[in-house]
Amino acid sequence: MAKTISQKDSEFNDQQEVITSMVQKNLSLWGIDSTWFTSIVLVAKNVWVVAWKAYLDPAQRTPLITFTKKKAREAYEKLLRQLVQILVSNPRVPDNDRRAMGIVIRDTTRTPVKPPKTFPEFLIDTSIIRCLIILFWDLGSKSKAKPHGVHGAEIRWAILDHPPVSVEELIHSGFDTRSPFELMFDESDRGKAVYFCLRWESTRGEKGPWSEIVMAIIP
């Protein structure tokens, strides 16, 4: 994955612009599906850009504008993560270009990095209003360090009325290379139940098993 898809909208906007601009210039060279990129990824990007620009104008920043911006990012970020995963595993993308986009360099050492076998343990700190802070570490480890060959943790989450029966119900996705991971919510979300599940991801983009699904109440 990218070093981290930032939780801050301003940094996220800068990151996505660098990534999509470089991909657009190298579609044919890197063998990226141009129909998917232009008809789906760039369409979601344009929706995000319009919503972000509207949000930046204090005169327009109504609750509806804030909500629209939030939903535009959620939809676009999911596609952006898919794009980054393609770039991670694509041998036609030069390492220098990966560095420029803030993407992990593929491991070319002789010692192979094995897929993660464990999953993260985690605690959820609810001491800050409208904020959930996820502190995570390796299962059963006394150290806070990530397992060998692990790049970071994927965090799946969703606000739900009932406990989910599958991880697939956790429709939102985040990624962090180091603990903690923070999520900010709107005032209207206070008191709602959020369900979380985490798994490790290796430097090669290989996924480990999911943790148990845990619930927290937005303070």
CSV table of C-alpha atoms in Angstrom, one decimal, residues 25-203:
chain,number,residue,atom,x,y,z
A,25,LYS,CA,0.8,9.7,-17.9
A,26,ASN,CA,1.8,6.0,-17.9
A,27,LEU,CA,-1.4,4.1,-18.5
A,28,SER,CA,-0.1,2.2,-21.6
A,29,LEU,CA,3.5,1.8,-20.4
A,30,TRP,CA,2.3,0.2,-17.1
A,31,GLY,CA,-0.5,-1.8,-18.7
A,32,ILE,CA,-3.2,-0.3,-16.4
A,33,ASP,CA,-6.8,-0.9,-17.5
A,34,SER,CA,-7.6,2.5,-19.1
A,35,THR,CA,-11.3,1.9,-19.2
A,36,TRP,CA,-11.5,1.2,-15.5
A,37,PHE,CA,-9.1,4.1,-14.6
A,38,THR,CA,-10.8,6.7,-16.7
A,39,SER,CA,-14.5,5.6,-16.4
A,40,ILE,CA,-14.4,4.7,-12.7
A,41,VAL,CA,-11.4,6.0,-10.8
A,42,LEU,CA,-11.2,9.4,-12.5
A,43,VAL,CA,-15.0,9.9,-12.2
A,44,ALA,CA,-14.8,9.2,-8.5
A,45,LYS,CA,-11.8,11.6,-8.3
A,46,ASN,CA,-13.8,14.4,-10.0
A,47,VAL,CA,-16.6,13.9,-7.5
A,48,TRP,CA,-14.2,14.1,-4.6
A,49,VAL,CA,-12.5,17.3,-6.0
A,50,VAL,CA,-15.8,19.1,-6.5
A,51,ALA,CA,-16.9,18.1,-2.9
A,52,TRP,CA,-13.5,19.1,-1.4
A,53,LYS,CA,-13.4,22.5,-3.1
A,54,ALA,CA,-17.0,23.2,-1.9
A,55,TYR,CA,-16.0,22.2,1.6
A,56,LEU,CA,-13.0,24.5,1.6
A,57,ASP,CA,-15.3,27.5,1.1
A,58,PRO,CA,-16.5,28.6,4.6
A,59,ALA,CA,-19.5,30.2,3.0
A,60,GLN,CA,-20.7,26.9,1.6
A,61,ARG,CA,-19.7,24.6,4.5
A,62,THR,CA,-23.1,23.4,5.5
A,63,PRO,CA,-23.8,20.0,7.1
A,64,LEU,CA,-24.9,18.8,3.7
A,65,ILE,CA,-21.6,19.9,2.1
A,66,THR,CA,-19.6,18.2,4.9
A,67,PHE,CA,-21.6,15.0,4.5
A,68,THR,CA,-21.2,15.0,0.7
A,69,LYS,CA,-17.4,15.5,1.1
A,70,LYS,CA,-17.3,12.6,3.5
A,71,LYS,CA,-19.2,10.2,1.2
A,72,ALA,CA,-17.2,11.3,-1.9
A,73,ARG,CA,-13.9,10.5,-0.1
A,74,GLU,CA,-15.1,7.1,1.1
A,75,ALA,CA,-16.1,6.0,-2.4
A,76,TYR,CA,-12.9,7.4,-4.0
A,77,GLU,CA,-10.5,6.2,-1.3
A,78,LYS,CA,-11.7,2.6,-1.8
A,79,LEU,CA,-10.8,2.8,-5.5
A,80,LEU,CA,-7.5,4.6,-4.8
A,81,ARG,CA,-6.5,1.7,-2.5
A,82,GLN,CA,-7.3,-0.7,-5.3
A,83,LEU,CA,-5.2,1.3,-7.7
A,84,VAL,CA,-2.2,1.4,-5.3
A,85,GLN,CA,-2.4,-2.3,-4.8
A,86,ILE,CA,-2.1,-2.8,-8.6
A,87,LEU,CA,0.9,-0.5,-8.6
A,88,VAL,CA,2.5,-2.4,-5.7
A,89,SER,CA,2.4,-5.8,-7.6
A,90,ASN,CA,2.9,-4.5,-11.1
A,91,PRO,CA,6.5,-5.3,-12.2
A,92,ARG,CA,6.2,-2.7,-15.1
A,93,VAL,CA,6.2,0.2,-12.6
A,94,PRO,CA,9.7,1.3,-11.9
A,95,ASP,CA,10.8,1.6,-8.2
A,96,ASN,CA,11.7,5.3,-8.7
A,97,ASP,CA,8.1,6.0,-9.8
A,98,ARG,CA,6.8,4.1,-6.8
A,99,ARG,CA,8.9,6.2,-4.5
A,100,ALA,CA,7.6,9.4,-6.2
A,101,MET,CA,4.1,8.2,-5.5
A,102,GLY,CA,4.8,7.2,-1.9
A,103,ILE,CA,4.4,3.5,-2.6
A,104,VAL,CA,6.3,0.7,-0.9
A,105,ILE,CA,9.1,-0.7,-3.0
A,106,ARG,CA,8.8,-4.4,-3.8
A,107,ASP,CA,11.1,-6.6,-1.8
A,108,THR,CA,13.8,-8.0,-4.1
A,109,THR,CA,16.0,-9.6,-1.4
A,110,ARG,CA,16.8,-13.3,-1.6
A,111,THR,CA,14.9,-14.0,1.7
A,112,PRO,CA,11.2,-14.1,0.8
A,113,VAL,CA,8.7,-12.3,2.9
A,114,LYS,CA,6.0,-14.7,4.0
A,115,PRO,CA,2.4,-13.8,4.2
A,116,PRO,CA,1.4,-12.7,7.8
A,117,LYS,CA,0.1,-15.6,9.9
A,118,THR,CA,-1.0,-13.6,12.9
A,119,PHE,CA,-3.4,-10.8,13.3
A,120,PRO,CA,-3.3,-7.5,15.2
A,121,GLU,CA,-4.6,-7.3,18.8
A,122,PHE,CA,-6.0,-3.8,19.5
A,123,LEU,CA,-7.6,-1.5,22.0
A,124,ILE,CA,-10.0,1.3,21.2
A,125,ASP,CA,-9.4,4.6,23.2
A,126,THR,CA,-12.7,6.6,23.5
A,127,SER,CA,-11.3,9.3,25.7
A,128,ILE,CA,-11.6,12.1,23.1
A,129,ILE,CA,-15.0,13.4,22.0
A,130,ARG,CA,-16.1,12.4,18.4
A,131,CYS,CA,-12.8,10.3,18.1
A,132,LEU,CA,-11.9,6.7,18.2
A,133,ILE,CA,-8.2,5.8,18.5
A,134,ILE,CA,-7.1,2.3,17.7
A,135,LEU,CA,-3.9,1.1,19.3
A,136,PHE,CA,-2.7,-2.1,17.7
A,137,TRP,CA,0.2,-4.6,18.0
A,138,ASP,CA,0.9,-8.2,17.0
A,139,LEU,CA,-1.1,-11.0,18.6
A,140,GLY,CA,0.5,-12.2,21.8
A,141,SER,CA,3.5,-9.9,21.5
A,142,LYS,CA,4.9,-7.9,24.4
A,143,SER,CA,6.5,-5.6,21.9
A,144,LYS,CA,4.6,-2.9,20.0
A,145,ALA,CA,6.7,-3.6,16.9
A,146,LYS,CA,5.1,-5.0,13.8
A,147,PRO,CA,5.9,-8.6,12.7
A,148,HIS,CA,8.8,-9.1,10.4
A,149,GLY,CA,7.9,-8.3,6.8
A,150,VAL,CA,4.7,-6.5,7.7
A,151,HIS,CA,4.1,-3.1,6.2
A,152,GLY,CA,1.1,-2.1,8.3
A,153,ALA,CA,-2.5,-2.9,9.3
A,154,GLU,CA,-5.6,-2.7,7.3
A,155,ILE,CA,-8.6,-1.5,9.3
A,156,ARG,CA,-12.1,-2.3,8.3
A,157,TRP,CA,-15.0,-0.5,10.0
A,158,ALA,CA,-18.6,0.5,9.8
A,159,ILE,CA,-21.4,2.2,11.8
A,160,LEU,CA,-24.1,-0.5,12.1
A,161,ASP,CA,-27.3,-0.9,14.0
A,162,HIS,CA,-26.6,-4.6,14.6
A,163,PRO,CA,-23.4,-6.8,15.0
A,164,PRO,CA,-22.2,-7.8,11.5
A,165,VAL,CA,-22.2,-11.5,10.5
A,166,SER,CA,-19.3,-11.0,8.1
A,167,VAL,CA,-16.3,-8.7,7.6
A,168,GLU,CA,-17.8,-7.8,4.2
A,169,GLU,CA,-20.3,-5.7,6.1
A,170,LEU,CA,-17.5,-3.4,7.3
A,171,ILE,CA,-17.7,-1.3,4.3
A,172,HIS,CA,-15.1,1.4,5.2
A,173,SER,CA,-11.4,0.7,4.9
A,174,GLY,CA,-8.3,2.4,6.4
A,175,PHE,CA,-4.6,1.6,6.5
A,176,ASP,CA,-1.8,2.6,8.9
A,177,THR,CA,1.8,1.7,9.0
A,178,ARG,CA,2.1,2.3,12.7
A,179,SER,CA,-0.1,2.5,15.8
A,180,PRO,CA,-2.3,4.4,16.6
A,181,PHE,CA,-5.0,4.8,13.9
A,182,GLU,CA,-7.5,7.6,14.5
A,183,LEU,CA,-11.0,8.1,13.2
A,184,MET,CA,-12.9,11.4,13.5
A,185,PHE,CA,-16.7,11.5,13.4
A,186,ASP,CA,-19.4,14.1,13.1
A,187,GLU,CA,-21.4,15.3,16.1
A,188,SER,CA,-24.5,13.5,14.7
A,189,ASP,CA,-22.6,10.2,15.0
A,190,ARG,CA,-22.1,10.4,18.8
A,191,GLY,CA,-23.6,7.4,20.6
A,192,LYS,CA,-23.6,5.2,17.5
A,193,ALA,CA,-21.9,1.7,17.5
A,194,VAL,CA,-18.9,1.2,15.3
A,195,TYR,CA,-17.6,-2.3,14.5
A,196,PHE,CA,-13.9,-2.9,13.7
A,197,CYS,CA,-11.7,-5.6,12.3
A,198,LEU,CA,-7.9,-5.6,11.6
A,199,ARG,CA,-5.4,-7.6,9.6
A,200,TRP,CA,-1.7,-7.3,8.8
A,201,GLU,CA,-0.5,-6.7,5.3
A,202,SER,CA,3.1,-7.6,4.2
A,203,THR,CA,5.5,-5.4,2.2
